[in-house]
Short mmCIF file of C-alpha atoms and ligand atoms in Angstrom, two decimals:
data_model
loop_
_atom_site.label_atom_id
_atom_site.label_comp_id
_atom_site.label_asym_id
_atom_site.label_seq_id
_atom_site.Cartn_x
_atom_site.Cartn_y
_atom_site.Cartn_z
CA MET A 1 -18.39 -1.19 19.67
CA THR A 2 -17.17 -0.08 16.30
CA ASN A 3 -16.93 -3.27 14.01
CA VAL A 4 -14.78 -3.39 10.83
CA LEU A 5 -14.76 -5.84 7.97
CA ILE A 6 -11.48 -6.44 6.25
CA SER A 7 -11.20 -8.30 2.90
CA GLY A 8 -7.84 -10.11 2.62
CA ALA A 9 -5.64 -12.21 5.11
CA SER A 10 -2.27 -11.95 3.87
CA VAL A 11 0.01 -9.05 5.17
CA ALA A 12 -1.96 -5.77 5.41
CA GLY A 13 -5.23 -7.59 6.51
CA PRO A 14 -4.03 -9.33 9.58
CA ALA A 15 -1.75 -6.46 10.61
CA LEU A 16 -4.74 -4.02 10.37
CA ALA A 17 -6.74 -6.65 12.30
CA TYR A 18 -4.16 -6.70 15.04
CA TRP A 19 -4.00 -2.94 15.51
CA LEU A 20 -7.75 -2.36 15.31
CA HIS A 21 -8.52 -5.07 17.92
CA ARG A 22 -5.80 -3.46 20.09
CA TYR A 23 -7.73 -0.13 19.78
CA GLY A 24 -11.02 -1.87 20.94
CA VAL A 25 -12.52 -2.41 17.56
CA ASP A 26 -14.56 -5.68 16.61
CA VAL A 27 -12.84 -7.13 13.58
CA THR A 28 -13.93 -9.80 10.97
CA VAL A 29 -11.69 -10.86 8.24
CA VAL A 30 -12.90 -12.53 5.00
CA GLU A 31 -10.31 -14.40 3.00
CA LYS A 32 -11.30 -15.97 -0.37
CA SER A 33 -8.71 -18.93 0.19
CA SER A 34 -9.68 -21.86 2.17
CA ALA A 35 -6.82 -21.30 4.64
CA ILE A 36 -3.94 -19.13 5.30
CA ARG A 37 -1.31 -19.48 2.57
CA GLY A 38 2.18 -20.59 3.88
CA GLY A 39 5.49 -20.61 2.12
CA GLY A 40 5.79 -18.27 -0.93
CA TYR A 41 8.46 -16.09 -2.33
CA PRO A 42 10.82 -13.97 -0.02
CA ILE A 43 9.68 -10.48 0.97
CA ASP A 44 11.31 -7.70 2.78
CA VAL A 45 10.39 -5.87 5.94
CA ARG A 46 12.50 -2.67 5.94
CA GLY A 47 12.74 0.95 7.58
CA SER A 48 9.61 2.16 9.12
CA ALA A 49 7.86 -1.21 8.76
CA VAL A 50 10.43 -2.82 11.19
CA ASP A 51 9.35 -0.31 13.75
CA VAL A 52 5.58 -1.49 13.14
CA VAL A 53 6.48 -5.16 13.67
CA GLU A 54 8.42 -4.34 16.68
CA ARG A 55 5.52 -2.41 18.18
CA MET A 56 3.44 -5.44 17.53
CA GLY A 57 5.71 -7.48 19.54
CA VAL A 58 6.55 -9.98 16.75
CA LEU A 59 9.99 -8.95 15.67
CA PRO A 60 11.79 -11.54 17.65
CA GLU A 61 9.48 -14.37 15.98
CA LEU A 62 9.98 -12.98 12.62
CA ARG A 63 13.68 -12.88 13.06
CA GLU A 64 13.48 -16.63 13.45
CA HIS A 65 12.37 -16.93 9.88
CA HIS A 66 14.79 -14.48 8.43
CA ILE A 67 16.47 -15.88 5.26
CA ASP A 68 19.75 -14.36 5.54
CA THR A 69 20.54 -13.97 1.68
CA ARG A 70 24.31 -13.37 1.60
CA ARG A 71 25.13 -12.61 -2.07
CA ILE A 72 23.48 -11.60 -5.17
CA THR A 73 25.20 -12.41 -8.46
CA ALA A 74 24.54 -10.52 -11.76
CA ILE A 75 25.42 -12.66 -14.84
CA ASP A 76 25.12 -11.99 -18.57
CA GLY A 77 23.39 -13.90 -21.30
CA ARG A 78 25.82 -16.82 -21.46
CA GLY A 79 26.13 -17.10 -17.70
CA GLY A 80 29.41 -15.16 -17.14
CA THR A 81 29.60 -13.19 -13.91
CA VAL A 82 29.25 -9.42 -14.28
CA ALA A 83 29.22 -8.37 -10.57
CA ALA A 84 28.47 -10.01 -7.06
CA PHE A 85 27.61 -8.00 -4.03
CA SER A 86 25.58 -8.04 -0.73
CA PRO A 87 21.85 -7.46 -0.92
CA GLY A 88 22.20 -4.68 1.47
CA ALA A 89 24.39 -2.66 -1.20
CA LEU A 90 21.57 -2.74 -3.53
CA THR A 91 18.64 -2.10 -1.19
CA GLY A 92 20.42 0.17 1.38
CA GLY A 93 19.10 -2.31 3.90
CA GLN A 94 20.14 -2.15 7.48
CA ALA A 95 22.02 -5.47 8.10
CA GLY A 96 20.82 -6.88 11.54
CA ARG A 97 17.63 -4.84 11.55
CA ASP A 98 15.80 -5.38 8.27
CA LEU A 99 14.08 -8.74 7.56
CA GLU A 100 13.70 -11.06 4.75
CA LEU A 101 11.31 -13.95 4.89
CA PRO A 102 8.80 -16.11 2.97
CA ARG A 103 5.58 -14.03 2.53
CA GLY A 104 3.70 -17.02 3.99
CA ASP A 105 5.80 -17.18 7.30
CA LEU A 106 4.99 -13.48 7.84
CA THR A 107 1.41 -14.06 7.10
CA SER A 108 1.48 -17.14 9.53
CA VAL A 109 2.97 -15.15 12.30
CA LEU A 110 0.57 -12.23 11.99
CA TYR A 111 -2.43 -14.66 11.87
CA GLY A 112 -1.17 -16.43 15.04
CA LYS A 113 -1.01 -13.14 16.76
CA THR A 114 -4.75 -12.34 15.85
CA ARG A 115 -6.71 -15.45 15.44
CA ASP A 116 -7.89 -15.67 19.08
CA ASP A 117 -9.16 -12.15 19.04
CA VAL A 118 -10.53 -11.72 15.40
CA GLU A 119 -13.16 -13.53 13.54
CA TYR A 120 -11.61 -14.93 10.30
CA VAL A 121 -14.02 -16.38 7.77
CA PHE A 122 -12.20 -18.42 5.00
CA GLY A 123 -13.49 -19.38 1.55
CA ASP A 124 -15.58 -16.44 1.08
CA SER A 125 -15.60 -12.93 -0.70
CA ILE A 126 -17.58 -9.73 -0.56
CA ALA A 127 -20.28 -9.76 -3.23
CA SER A 128 -21.66 -6.34 -2.94
CA VAL A 129 -20.97 -3.22 -0.70
CA THR A 130 -23.87 -0.56 -0.11
CA GLN A 131 -22.88 2.51 1.85
CA HIS A 132 -25.20 4.35 4.25
CA ASP A 133 -24.59 7.37 6.44
CA ASP A 134 -24.20 5.22 9.57
CA ARG A 135 -23.11 1.82 8.25
CA VAL A 136 -22.04 -0.27 5.28
CA ASP A 137 -24.37 -3.32 4.21
CA VAL A 138 -22.28 -6.20 2.75
CA THR A 139 -23.32 -9.29 0.98
CA PHE A 140 -21.03 -12.30 0.42
CA GLU A 141 -20.49 -15.01 -2.29
CA ARG A 142 -21.41 -17.57 0.42
CA GLY A 143 -22.21 -16.24 3.78
CA ALA A 144 -25.28 -14.32 4.95
CA PRO A 145 -25.47 -10.48 4.46
CA ARG A 146 -24.09 -8.40 7.43
CA SER A 147 -23.65 -4.78 8.44
CA PHE A 148 -20.52 -3.03 9.41
CA ASP A 149 -19.27 0.43 10.52
CA TYR A 150 -16.31 0.31 8.06
CA VAL A 151 -15.10 -1.99 5.27
CA VAL A 152 -11.38 -2.27 4.35
CA GLY A 153 -10.04 -3.75 1.14
CA ALA A 154 -6.63 -5.56 1.98
CA ASP A 155 -7.18 -7.85 -0.97
CA GLY A 156 -4.13 -7.15 -2.94
CA LEU A 157 -3.21 -5.93 -6.56
CA HIS A 158 -6.25 -7.22 -8.15
CA SER A 159 -8.53 -6.17 -5.18
CA ASN A 160 -12.11 -7.02 -5.23
CA THR A 161 -13.12 -4.26 -2.75
CA ARG A 162 -11.49 -1.55 -4.96
CA ARG A 163 -13.35 -2.86 -8.01
CA LEU A 164 -16.72 -2.79 -6.19
CA VAL A 165 -16.22 0.63 -4.53
CA PHE A 166 -13.74 2.62 -6.47
CA GLY A 167 -13.87 1.27 -10.09
CA PRO A 168 -12.42 -0.95 -12.41
CA GLU A 169 -8.68 -2.00 -12.02
CA ALA A 170 -7.74 -0.43 -15.33
CA GLU A 171 -8.37 3.03 -13.92
CA PHE A 172 -5.69 2.58 -11.25
CA SER A 173 -3.28 0.05 -12.50
CA HIS A 174 -0.03 1.37 -14.21
CA TYR A 175 1.68 -1.36 -16.37
CA LEU A 176 5.50 -1.03 -15.90
CA GLY A 177 6.38 -2.71 -19.03
CA TYR A 178 6.76 -6.37 -18.01
CA CYS A 179 5.04 -9.63 -17.08
CA PHE A 180 6.57 -12.43 -15.18
CA ALA A 181 6.27 -15.99 -14.62
CA GLY A 182 6.99 -17.17 -10.92
CA PHE A 183 7.23 -20.90 -10.03
CA THR A 184 9.67 -23.31 -7.89
CA ALA A 185 12.39 -25.23 -9.69
CA PRO A 186 14.83 -27.67 -8.49
CA ASN A 187 18.10 -26.26 -7.10
CA THR A 188 20.35 -27.72 -9.89
CA GLY A 189 23.14 -25.23 -9.18
CA GLY A 190 23.69 -25.95 -5.64
CA TRP A 191 22.73 -22.44 -4.77
CA SER A 192 22.84 -21.47 -1.10
CA HIS A 193 21.64 -18.21 0.64
CA GLU A 194 21.79 -16.21 -2.82
CA ALA A 195 20.13 -14.84 -5.67
CA ILE A 196 21.33 -14.89 -9.23
CA LEU A 197 19.95 -12.14 -11.73
CA GLN A 198 20.57 -12.92 -15.40
CA ASN A 199 19.85 -10.08 -17.73
CA VAL A 200 19.93 -9.41 -21.43
CA PRO A 201 17.99 -6.25 -22.67
CA GLY A 202 14.32 -6.43 -21.72
CA LYS A 203 14.55 -9.81 -19.94
CA LEU A 204 15.37 -10.99 -16.56
CA ALA A 205 15.87 -14.59 -15.26
CA ALA A 206 16.15 -14.77 -11.56
CA VAL A 207 16.98 -17.67 -9.16
CA TYR A 208 16.22 -17.09 -5.50
CA ALA A 209 17.77 -19.83 -3.19
CA VAL A 210 16.18 -19.56 0.14
CA GLY A 211 18.84 -20.99 2.51
CA ASP A 212 20.07 -24.54 1.61
CA GLN A 213 16.68 -25.86 0.20
CA PRO A 214 16.78 -28.43 -2.62
CA TRP A 215 14.42 -26.03 -4.69
CA VAL A 216 14.66 -22.41 -5.67
CA HIS A 217 12.19 -19.60 -6.43
CA ALA A 218 12.52 -18.89 -10.21
CA LEU A 219 11.15 -15.61 -11.91
CA LEU A 220 11.27 -14.94 -15.65
CA ALA A 221 10.30 -11.35 -16.43
CA PHE A 222 10.03 -9.79 -19.98
CA ALA A 223 8.15 -7.31 -22.05
CA THR A 224 4.72 -8.68 -22.93
CA THR A 225 1.09 -8.13 -21.96
CA SER A 226 -0.05 -11.77 -22.44
CA PRO A 227 2.45 -14.16 -20.69
CA SER A 228 2.06 -17.99 -21.32
CA ARG A 229 4.42 -20.86 -20.87
CA GLU A 230 4.94 -20.93 -24.66
CA ALA A 231 5.88 -17.17 -24.86
CA VAL A 232 8.24 -17.65 -21.96
CA ALA A 233 9.85 -20.58 -23.47
CA GLY A 234 10.40 -18.85 -26.73
CA THR A 235 11.58 -15.50 -25.28
CA PHE A 236 14.12 -17.19 -22.97
CA ALA A 237 15.52 -20.03 -25.30
CA GLY A 238 19.16 -19.68 -26.21
CA LEU A 239 20.31 -17.99 -22.88
CA GLY A 240 23.01 -19.95 -20.93
CA GLY A 241 23.61 -20.10 -17.17
CA PRO A 242 20.78 -21.40 -15.17
CA THR A 243 17.95 -20.54 -17.69
CA PRO A 244 17.84 -23.89 -19.60
CA ASP A 245 17.30 -25.66 -16.17
CA LEU A 246 14.64 -23.05 -15.35
CA LEU A 247 12.73 -23.61 -18.69
CA ALA A 248 12.92 -27.36 -18.34
CA ALA A 249 11.40 -26.81 -14.65
CA LEU A 250 8.67 -24.48 -16.13
CA SER A 251 7.41 -27.04 -18.36
CA GLU A 252 6.62 -29.31 -15.51
CA ALA A 253 5.87 -26.88 -12.68
CA ASP A 254 2.42 -26.99 -11.20
CA ASP A 255 2.65 -23.79 -9.18
CA VAL A 256 3.48 -21.44 -12.10
CA TYR A 257 1.59 -18.04 -11.88
CA PHE A 258 1.74 -15.15 -14.33
CA ASP A 259 1.11 -11.49 -13.60
CA THR A 260 1.81 -8.09 -14.90
CA VAL A 261 4.51 -5.98 -13.19
CA SER A 262 2.36 -2.91 -12.37
CA GLN A 263 1.77 -0.21 -9.59
CA ILE A 264 -1.71 0.87 -8.31
CA ARG A 265 -1.76 4.54 -8.24
CA MET A 266 -5.06 6.15 -6.85
CA PRO A 267 -6.09 9.76 -6.15
CA GLY A 268 -7.59 8.69 -2.72
CA TRP A 269 -7.73 5.51 -0.73
CA VAL A 270 -10.88 6.26 1.24
CA ARG A 271 -14.49 6.60 -0.10
CA GLY A 272 -17.00 7.07 2.59
CA ARG A 273 -16.77 4.37 5.03
CA VAL A 274 -14.63 2.10 2.84
CA ALA A 275 -10.77 2.26 2.86
CA LEU A 276 -7.94 0.30 0.96
CA VAL A 277 -4.59 -0.65 2.40
CA GLY A 278 -1.48 -2.30 0.99
CA ASP A 279 -1.17 -3.58 -2.44
CA ALA A 280 -4.98 -2.80 -3.16
CA ALA A 281 -4.24 0.78 -2.48
CA TYR A 282 -0.79 1.50 -3.41
CA ALA A 283 1.13 -1.61 -4.89
CA PRO A 284 4.55 -0.43 -5.78
CA SER A 285 5.41 -3.80 -7.60
CA PHE A 286 8.04 -6.20 -6.64
CA LEU A 287 10.82 -4.26 -8.54
CA THR A 288 10.99 -1.86 -5.33
CA GLY A 289 10.88 -4.59 -2.67
CA GLN A 290 8.71 -2.26 -0.54
CA GLY A 291 5.32 -3.77 -1.10
CA THR A 292 5.18 -5.60 2.24
CA SER A 293 6.61 -2.71 4.20
CA LEU A 294 3.93 -0.35 2.76
CA ALA A 295 1.45 -2.88 3.69
CA LEU A 296 2.53 -3.01 7.23
CA SER A 297 3.06 0.65 7.71
CA GLY A 298 -0.16 1.47 5.95
CA ALA A 299 -2.06 -0.95 8.20
CA TYR A 300 -0.52 0.83 11.24
CA VAL A 301 -1.58 4.18 10.15
CA LEU A 302 -5.08 3.32 8.96
CA ALA A 303 -5.83 1.52 12.18
CA GLY A 304 -4.72 4.43 14.26
CA GLU A 305 -6.70 7.00 12.17
CA LEU A 306 -9.71 4.85 11.90
CA ALA A 307 -9.96 4.23 15.67
CA LYS A 308 -9.51 7.99 16.36
CA GLY A 309 -12.38 8.70 13.89
CA THR A 310 -10.01 10.77 11.71
CA LEU A 311 -9.97 8.53 8.75
CA PRO A 312 -9.08 11.16 6.13
CA ALA A 313 -5.63 11.65 8.02
CA TYR A 314 -4.72 8.12 6.93
CA GLU A 315 -4.11 9.57 3.30
CA LYS A 316 -2.33 12.67 4.65
CA THR A 317 0.10 10.73 6.90
CA LEU A 318 1.01 8.24 4.31
CA ARG A 319 0.86 9.75 0.88
CA ASP A 320 4.48 11.14 0.74
CA HIS A 321 5.86 7.67 2.04
CA VAL A 322 4.03 5.75 -0.61
CA THR A 323 5.06 8.28 -3.38
CA ARG A 324 8.66 8.01 -2.47
CA ASN A 325 8.55 4.23 -2.48
CA GLN A 326 6.67 4.04 -5.67
CA GLY A 327 9.18 6.51 -7.08
CA LEU A 328 11.99 3.94 -6.75
CA VAL A 329 11.04 2.48 -10.24
CA SER A 330 10.61 5.78 -11.82
CA GLY A 331 14.35 6.30 -12.86
CA GLY A 332 14.31 3.10 -15.02
CA THR A 333 14.74 -0.21 -13.08
CA ALA A 334 17.86 -1.97 -12.19
CA MET A 335 16.20 -5.19 -12.50
CA VAL A 336 14.97 -5.49 -16.09
CA PRO A 337 17.05 -2.76 -18.05
CA GLY A 338 15.26 -2.38 -21.35
CA THR A 339 18.12 -1.57 -23.79
CA ARG A 340 21.68 -2.64 -24.30
CA THR A 341 22.82 0.86 -23.13
CA GLN A 342 20.77 0.76 -20.06
CA LEU A 343 21.96 -2.64 -19.38
CA TRP A 344 25.65 -1.68 -19.75
CA MET A 345 25.14 1.36 -17.46
CA ARG A 346 23.25 -0.87 -14.81
CA ASN A 347 26.27 -3.31 -15.03
CA GLN A 348 28.87 -0.47 -14.44
CA ALA A 349 26.84 0.61 -11.36
CA PHE A 350 26.63 -3.06 -10.11
CA LYS A 351 30.32 -3.40 -10.51
CA LEU A 352 30.87 -0.45 -8.18
CA LEU A 353 28.38 -1.64 -5.51
CA PRO A 354 31.03 -3.74 -3.41
CA LEU A 355 33.08 -0.47 -3.19
CA LEU A 356 30.12 1.66 -2.77
CA ALA A 357 28.85 -0.69 0.09
CA ARG A 358 31.59 0.59 2.21
CA THR A 359 30.19 4.09 1.96
CA LYS A 360 26.64 5.55 2.82
CA LEU A 361 26.05 5.95 -0.89
CA ALA A 362 24.88 2.56 -1.87
CA GLY A 363 21.27 2.06 -1.76
CA ARG A 364 20.75 5.66 -0.43
CA SER A 365 17.61 6.49 -2.13
CA GLU A 366 16.04 3.12 -1.22
CA ARG A 367 17.04 3.55 2.31
CA ARG A 368 15.65 7.10 2.53
CA ALA A 369 12.45 5.92 0.97
CA ALA A 370 12.12 2.96 3.41
CA THR A 371 12.59 5.23 6.41
CA SER A 372 10.61 8.09 5.20
CA LEU A 373 7.70 7.67 7.43
CA ALA A 374 7.89 8.73 11.04
CA LEU A 375 5.42 6.51 12.71
CA PRO A 376 2.66 8.47 14.71
CA THR A 377 2.01 7.14 18.18
CA TYR A 378 -1.74 6.27 18.68
CA ALA A 379 -3.12 5.99 22.16
C1 FAD B 1 6.87 -12.61 -7.35
C2 FAD B 1 6.75 -11.50 -6.33
C3 FAD B 1 7.79 -11.03 -5.68
C4 FAD B 1 7.73 -10.12 -4.71
N1 FAD B 1 8.90 -9.63 -4.05
C5 FAD B 1 8.78 -8.84 -2.99
C6 FAD B 1 9.97 -8.44 -2.16
O1 FAD B 1 11.05 -8.97 -2.45
N2 FAD B 1 9.72 -7.61 -1.17
C7 FAD B 1 8.34 -7.05 -0.85
O2 FAD B 1 8.40 -6.29 0.03
N3 FAD B 1 7.38 -7.41 -1.65
C8 FAD B 1 7.49 -8.24 -2.60
N4 FAD B 1 6.33 -8.54 -3.31
C9 FAD B 1 5.10 -7.82 -3.07
C10 FAD B 1 4.43 -8.28 -1.86
O3 FAD B 1 4.01 -9.69 -1.93
C11 FAD B 1 3.04 -7.53 -1.79
O4 FAD B 1 3.46 -6.11 -1.74
C12 FAD B 1 2.57 -7.82 -0.29
O5 FAD B 1 2.24 -9.19 -0.22
C13 FAD B 1 1.23 -6.93 -0.21
O6 FAD B 1 0.43 -7.46 0.75
P1 FAD B 1 -1.18 -7.25 0.86
O7 FAD B 1 -1.58 -7.92 2.21
O8 FAD B 1 -1.54 -5.75 0.58
O9 FAD B 1 -1.57 -7.93 -0.48
P2 FAD B 1 -1.48 -9.62 -0.84
O10 FAD B 1 -0.20 -10.27 -0.20
O11 FAD B 1 -1.52 -9.56 -2.29
O12 FAD B 1 -2.71 -10.29 -0.16
C14 FAD B 1 -4.00 -10.13 -0.62
C15 FAD B 1 -4.89 -11.18 0.08
O13 FAD B 1 -6.28 -10.83 -0.36
C16 FAD B 1 -6.84 -12.10 -0.60
N5 FAD B 1 -8.02 -12.00 -1.57
C17 FAD B 1 -7.86 -11.58 -2.89
N6 FAD B 1 -8.97 -11.47 -3.40
C18 FAD B 1 -9.90 -11.59 -2.47
C19 FAD B 1 -11.46 -11.63 -2.36
N7 FAD B 1 -12.14 -11.41 -3.42
N8 FAD B 1 -11.94 -11.74 -1.14
C20 FAD B 1 -11.18 -12.09 -0.02
N9 FAD B 1 -9.95 -12.19 -0.15
C21 FAD B 1 -9.21 -11.93 -1.17
C22 FAD B 1 -5.71 -13.02 -1.19
O14 FAD B 1 -5.95 -14.34 -1.19
C23 FAD B 1 -4.63 -12.63 -0.24
O15 FAD B 1 -4.56 -13.31 0.88
C24 FAD B 1 6.52 -9.50 -4.33
C25 FAD B 1 5.33 -10.01 -5.08
C26 FAD B 1 5.45 -11.02 -6.04
C27 FAD B 1 4.17 -11.28 -6.80
#
């Protein structure tokens, strides 16, 4: 029986494990965290990826976790409303079909679907990978060395597998001009089922209220390469609206994380018997809202091709879909316009969204990108 080691148990890892097991492959997943991480920020499952979770039989269960965000409000530096619209008007999402749920809820459902059939090893990480013609020898930080037929890195934006087998992150990571601080903050505005986007040139303060929870997800993004609490506080000082409350929460938050807004772009996702999937191979950045969907669709295609013994076809089938979705940020981003002119133009477009939402024009390129993969059928 073919055996495969997957590094990472978030979205791409468990989804890949599910499909490989279904094709009769023996699967081990190694995850560096001590357990599956629940909760987390909201993510989207759209377009072709909805077909993937439907084929997995988890669509009804995922729908129970659907967040149902009803409104996005764009505000200016002082907190005045610029425009308000439905999320679908921006993303081209299909109401009633697409899903939005906490990342950890998706992971928990995928883990629950695979835990009885797949070996999960928590609290460990790959230390070295040595490829041979007929196998891959792997050593671990903690566990004993083992051999596998294939190894797959599903270990995210800062993939360990990619570094070990393909090269340093700097070769593949494309900085999109921003860093962000993400954390949870008290829901001081009584926000419910909604997101607030506050922009001044080059800065975004976002509030994401999941349902009617007493807390919100906060995200502060701005142009820097080295974010810190002090840099964030200095950069966003003086803004009105929700930002003073967010800065107060930031100074006390114990779950704050900083990262760059970047994409992973690689000439190839397969090297010998090692492949990459999801953010590790083609992170599109959260600005596109398509990272999770690419991880799910990528896992589906990779599993099908690997099980058929046609691994190179994984890239051929998926490349165009990835390029289209990564391209959603190429025209300048709607989330963090960099200059006054770009912000003014973005705001005019936002003001038109409620009108456009009644036509097929709203979110057309996003919808086309999300649905651009016709899922192959694998036996
Ligand atoms: C703030 C923020 C907002 C986002 N918003 C959205 C959104 O609205 N819509 C959307 O679709 N996407 C969004 N994303 C992106 C989305 O989270 C990712 O695209 C998606 O989770 C990719 O899944 P993945 O399984 O490839 O990688 P990840 O979810 O990054 O998972 C990688 C896994 O590998 C594990 N790991 C890491 N290193 C090792 C190691 N050395 N050994 C073993 N395991 C390891 C990690 O612990 C983790 O479990 C957002 C991301 C962020 C940060």
